[in-house]
PDB file of C-alpha atoms in Angstrom:
ATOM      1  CA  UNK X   1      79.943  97.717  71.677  1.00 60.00           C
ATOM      2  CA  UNK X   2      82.707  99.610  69.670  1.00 65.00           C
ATOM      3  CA  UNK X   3      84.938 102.208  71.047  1.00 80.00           C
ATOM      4  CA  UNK X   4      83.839 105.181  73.160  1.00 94.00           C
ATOM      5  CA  UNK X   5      85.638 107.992  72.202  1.00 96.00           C
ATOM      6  CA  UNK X   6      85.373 111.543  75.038  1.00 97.00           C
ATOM      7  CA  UNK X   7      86.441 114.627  75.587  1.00 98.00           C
ATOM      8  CA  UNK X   8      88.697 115.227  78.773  1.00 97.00           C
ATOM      9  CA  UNK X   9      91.070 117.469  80.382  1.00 98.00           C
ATOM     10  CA  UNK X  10      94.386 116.967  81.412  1.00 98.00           C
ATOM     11  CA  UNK X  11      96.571 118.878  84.212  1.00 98.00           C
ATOM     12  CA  UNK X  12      99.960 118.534  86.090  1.00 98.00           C
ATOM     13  CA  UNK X  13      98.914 119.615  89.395  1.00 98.00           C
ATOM     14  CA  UNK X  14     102.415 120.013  90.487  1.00 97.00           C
ATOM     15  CA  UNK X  15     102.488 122.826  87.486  1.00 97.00           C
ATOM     16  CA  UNK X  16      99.060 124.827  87.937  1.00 94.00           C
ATOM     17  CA  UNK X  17     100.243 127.710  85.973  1.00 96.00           C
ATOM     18  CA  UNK X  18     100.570 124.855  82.897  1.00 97.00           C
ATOM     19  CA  UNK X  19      97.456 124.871  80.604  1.00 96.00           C
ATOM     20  CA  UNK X  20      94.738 122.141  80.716  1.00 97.00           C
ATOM     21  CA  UNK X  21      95.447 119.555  77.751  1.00 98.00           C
ATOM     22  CA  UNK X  22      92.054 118.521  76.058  1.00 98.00           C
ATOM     23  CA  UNK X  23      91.872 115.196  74.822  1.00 98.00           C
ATOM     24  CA  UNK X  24      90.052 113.150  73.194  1.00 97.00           C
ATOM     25  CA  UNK X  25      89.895 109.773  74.935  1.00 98.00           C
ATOM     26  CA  UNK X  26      89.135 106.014  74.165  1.00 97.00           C
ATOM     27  CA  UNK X  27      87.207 105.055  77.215  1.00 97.00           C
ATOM     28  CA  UNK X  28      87.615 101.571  77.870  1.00 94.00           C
ATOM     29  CA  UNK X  29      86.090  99.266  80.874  1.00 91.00           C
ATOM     30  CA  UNK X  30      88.382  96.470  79.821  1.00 90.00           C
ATOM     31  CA  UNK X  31      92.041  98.711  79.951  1.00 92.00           C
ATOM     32  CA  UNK X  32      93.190  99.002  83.561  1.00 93.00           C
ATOM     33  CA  UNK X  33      95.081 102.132  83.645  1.00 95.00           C
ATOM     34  CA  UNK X  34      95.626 105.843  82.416  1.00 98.00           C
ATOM     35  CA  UNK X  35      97.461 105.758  79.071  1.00 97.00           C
ATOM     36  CA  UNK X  36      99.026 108.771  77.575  1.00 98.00           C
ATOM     37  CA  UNK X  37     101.199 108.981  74.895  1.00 98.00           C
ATOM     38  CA  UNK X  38     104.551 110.914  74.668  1.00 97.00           C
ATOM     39  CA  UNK X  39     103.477 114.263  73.588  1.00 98.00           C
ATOM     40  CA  UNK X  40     100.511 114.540  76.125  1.00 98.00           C
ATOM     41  CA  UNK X  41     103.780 113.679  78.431  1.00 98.00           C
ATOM     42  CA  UNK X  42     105.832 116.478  77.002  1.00 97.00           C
ATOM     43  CA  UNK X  43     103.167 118.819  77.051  1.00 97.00           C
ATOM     44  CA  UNK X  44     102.025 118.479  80.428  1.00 98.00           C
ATOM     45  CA  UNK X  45     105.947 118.603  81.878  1.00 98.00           C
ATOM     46  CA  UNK X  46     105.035 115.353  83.860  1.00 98.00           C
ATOM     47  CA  UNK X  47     108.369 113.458  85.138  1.00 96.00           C
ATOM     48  CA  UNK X  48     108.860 110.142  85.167  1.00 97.00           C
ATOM     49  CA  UNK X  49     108.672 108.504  88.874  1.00 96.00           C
ATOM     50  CA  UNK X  50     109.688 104.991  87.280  1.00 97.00           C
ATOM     51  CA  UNK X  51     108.961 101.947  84.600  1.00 98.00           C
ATOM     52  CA  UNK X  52     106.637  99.448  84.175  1.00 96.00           C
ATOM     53  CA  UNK X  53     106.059  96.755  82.255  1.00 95.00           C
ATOM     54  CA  UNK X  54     102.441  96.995  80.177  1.00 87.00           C
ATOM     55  CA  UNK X  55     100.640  93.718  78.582  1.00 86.00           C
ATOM     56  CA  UNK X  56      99.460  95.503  75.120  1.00 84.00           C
ATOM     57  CA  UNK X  57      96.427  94.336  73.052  1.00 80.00           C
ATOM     58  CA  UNK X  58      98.002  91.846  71.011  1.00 90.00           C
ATOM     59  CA  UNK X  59      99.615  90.169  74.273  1.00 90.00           C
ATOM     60  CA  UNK X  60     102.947  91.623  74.189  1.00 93.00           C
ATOM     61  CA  UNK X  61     104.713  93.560  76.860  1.00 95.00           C
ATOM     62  CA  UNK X  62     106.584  96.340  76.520  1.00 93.00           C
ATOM     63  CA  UNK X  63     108.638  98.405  79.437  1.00 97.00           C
ATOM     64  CA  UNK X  64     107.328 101.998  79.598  1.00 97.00           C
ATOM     65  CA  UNK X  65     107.445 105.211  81.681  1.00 98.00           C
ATOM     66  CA  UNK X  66     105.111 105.915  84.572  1.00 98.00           C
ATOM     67  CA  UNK X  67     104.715 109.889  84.835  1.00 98.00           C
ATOM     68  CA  UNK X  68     102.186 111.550  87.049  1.00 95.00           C
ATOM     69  CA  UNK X  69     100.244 112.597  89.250  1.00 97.00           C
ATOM     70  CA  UNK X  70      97.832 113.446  86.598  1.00 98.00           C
ATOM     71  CA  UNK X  71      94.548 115.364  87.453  1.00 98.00           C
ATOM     72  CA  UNK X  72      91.603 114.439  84.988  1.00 98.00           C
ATOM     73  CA  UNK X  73      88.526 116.628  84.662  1.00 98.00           C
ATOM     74  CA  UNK X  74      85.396 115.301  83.216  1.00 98.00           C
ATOM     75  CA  UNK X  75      81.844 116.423  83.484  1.00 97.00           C
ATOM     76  CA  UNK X  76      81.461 118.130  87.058  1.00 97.00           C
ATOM     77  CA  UNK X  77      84.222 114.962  88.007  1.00 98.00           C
ATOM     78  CA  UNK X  78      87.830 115.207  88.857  1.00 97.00           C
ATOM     79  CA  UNK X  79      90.418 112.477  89.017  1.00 97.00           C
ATOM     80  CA  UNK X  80      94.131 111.674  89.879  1.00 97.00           C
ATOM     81  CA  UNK X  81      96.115 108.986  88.678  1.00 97.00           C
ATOM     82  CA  UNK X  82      99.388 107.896  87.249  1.00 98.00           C
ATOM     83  CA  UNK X  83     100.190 107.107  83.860  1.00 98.00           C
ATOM     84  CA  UNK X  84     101.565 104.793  81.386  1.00 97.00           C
ATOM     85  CA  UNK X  85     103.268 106.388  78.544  1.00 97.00           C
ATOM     86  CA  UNK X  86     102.580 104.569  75.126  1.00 94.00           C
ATOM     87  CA  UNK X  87     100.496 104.559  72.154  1.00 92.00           C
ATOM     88  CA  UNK X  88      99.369 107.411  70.321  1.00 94.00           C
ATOM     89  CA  UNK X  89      95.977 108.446  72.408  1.00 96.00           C
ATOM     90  CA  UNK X  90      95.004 108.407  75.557  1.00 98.00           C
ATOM     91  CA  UNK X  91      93.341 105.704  76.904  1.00 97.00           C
ATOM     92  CA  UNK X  92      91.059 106.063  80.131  1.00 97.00           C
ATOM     93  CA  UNK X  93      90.849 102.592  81.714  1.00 96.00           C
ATOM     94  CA  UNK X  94      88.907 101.105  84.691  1.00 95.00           C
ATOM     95  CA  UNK X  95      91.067 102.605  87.548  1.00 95.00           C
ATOM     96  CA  UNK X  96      91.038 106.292  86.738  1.00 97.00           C
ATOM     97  CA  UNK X  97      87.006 105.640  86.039  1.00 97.00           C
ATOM     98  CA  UNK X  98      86.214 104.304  88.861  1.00 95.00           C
ATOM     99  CA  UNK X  99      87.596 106.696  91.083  1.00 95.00           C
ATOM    100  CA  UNK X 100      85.661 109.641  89.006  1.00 97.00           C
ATOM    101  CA  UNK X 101      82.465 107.252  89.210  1.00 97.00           C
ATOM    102  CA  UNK X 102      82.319 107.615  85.595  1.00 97.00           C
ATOM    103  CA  UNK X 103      80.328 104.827  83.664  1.00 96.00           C
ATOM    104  CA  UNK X 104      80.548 103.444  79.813  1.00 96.00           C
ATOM    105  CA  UNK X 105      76.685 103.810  78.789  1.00 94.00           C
ATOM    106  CA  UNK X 106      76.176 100.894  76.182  1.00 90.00           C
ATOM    107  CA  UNK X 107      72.560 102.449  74.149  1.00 91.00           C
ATOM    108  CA  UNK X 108      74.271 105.290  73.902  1.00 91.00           C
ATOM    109  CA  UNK X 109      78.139 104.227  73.419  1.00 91.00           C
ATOM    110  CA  UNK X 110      78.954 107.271  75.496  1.00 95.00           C
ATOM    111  CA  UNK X 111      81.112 107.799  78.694  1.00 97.00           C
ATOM    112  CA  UNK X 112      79.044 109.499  81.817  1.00 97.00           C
ATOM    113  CA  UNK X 113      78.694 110.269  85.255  1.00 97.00           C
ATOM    114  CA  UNK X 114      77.269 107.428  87.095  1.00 96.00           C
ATOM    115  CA  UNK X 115      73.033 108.093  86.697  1.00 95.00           C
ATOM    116  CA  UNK X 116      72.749 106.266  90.147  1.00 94.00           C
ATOM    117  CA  UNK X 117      75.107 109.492  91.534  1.00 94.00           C
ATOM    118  CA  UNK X 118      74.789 112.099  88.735  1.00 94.00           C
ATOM    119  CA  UNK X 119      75.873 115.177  91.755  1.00 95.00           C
ATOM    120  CA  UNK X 120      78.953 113.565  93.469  1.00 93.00           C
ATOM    121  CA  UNK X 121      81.296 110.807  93.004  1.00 93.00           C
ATOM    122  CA  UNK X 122      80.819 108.153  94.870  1.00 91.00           C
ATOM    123  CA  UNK X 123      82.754 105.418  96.088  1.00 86.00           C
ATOM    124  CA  UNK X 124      82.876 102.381  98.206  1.00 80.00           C
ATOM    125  CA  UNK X 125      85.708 102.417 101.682  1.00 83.00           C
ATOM    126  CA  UNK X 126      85.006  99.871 103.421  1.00 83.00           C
TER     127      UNK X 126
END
């Protein structure tokens, strides 16, 4: 399908008097977590809260910082989740779009709200 590139904000909401950081995003349905890289970090004066070890692309592992809370705003959606700190983009992977019901759209190669709730995120608690 090729990469799905998006627009996004990032917040700190432990900082709300901080600026929104927009981004532009590699979606990706395969990627598990939030990625960010250090800058974003620097930027959005998010602390570290401890390390973890990341499986990269190419198979290798590398031991990285976890920062957050970070609030994500996309469309009329709104997210929270932690971060990994690597690369040089932000990757948005299957956790953080799940829990904004936010969908990869193949025809189009775009990311979305979910069509099937286009109002209000949904989710399943049971």
């Amino acid at each position: 399908m090729g990469p799905v590139h998006e627009k996004l904000a990032l917040l700190n909401p432990r900082k709300p008097d901080l600026q929104a950081v927009e981004v532009d995003a590699l979606a990706d349905s395969g990627a598990v977590h939030l990625c960010i890289p250090p800058h974003v970090q620097i930027q959005l004066e998010l602390e570290e809260t401890a390390k973890k070890e990341g499986t990269l692309a190419d198979g290798s592992k590398k031991l990285v910082p976890y920062v957050g809370p970070v609030e994500l705003r996309f469309k009329n959606r709104i997210g929270f989740a932690g971060a990994l700190v690597l690369g040089d983009e932000v990757l948005l992977g299957a956790i953080p779009m799940g829990d904004m019901d936010l969908v990869i759209i193949p025809k189009t190669r775009a990311l979305d709200v979910n069509p099937g709730s286009p109002n209000v995120a949904t989710s399943v608690a049971k």
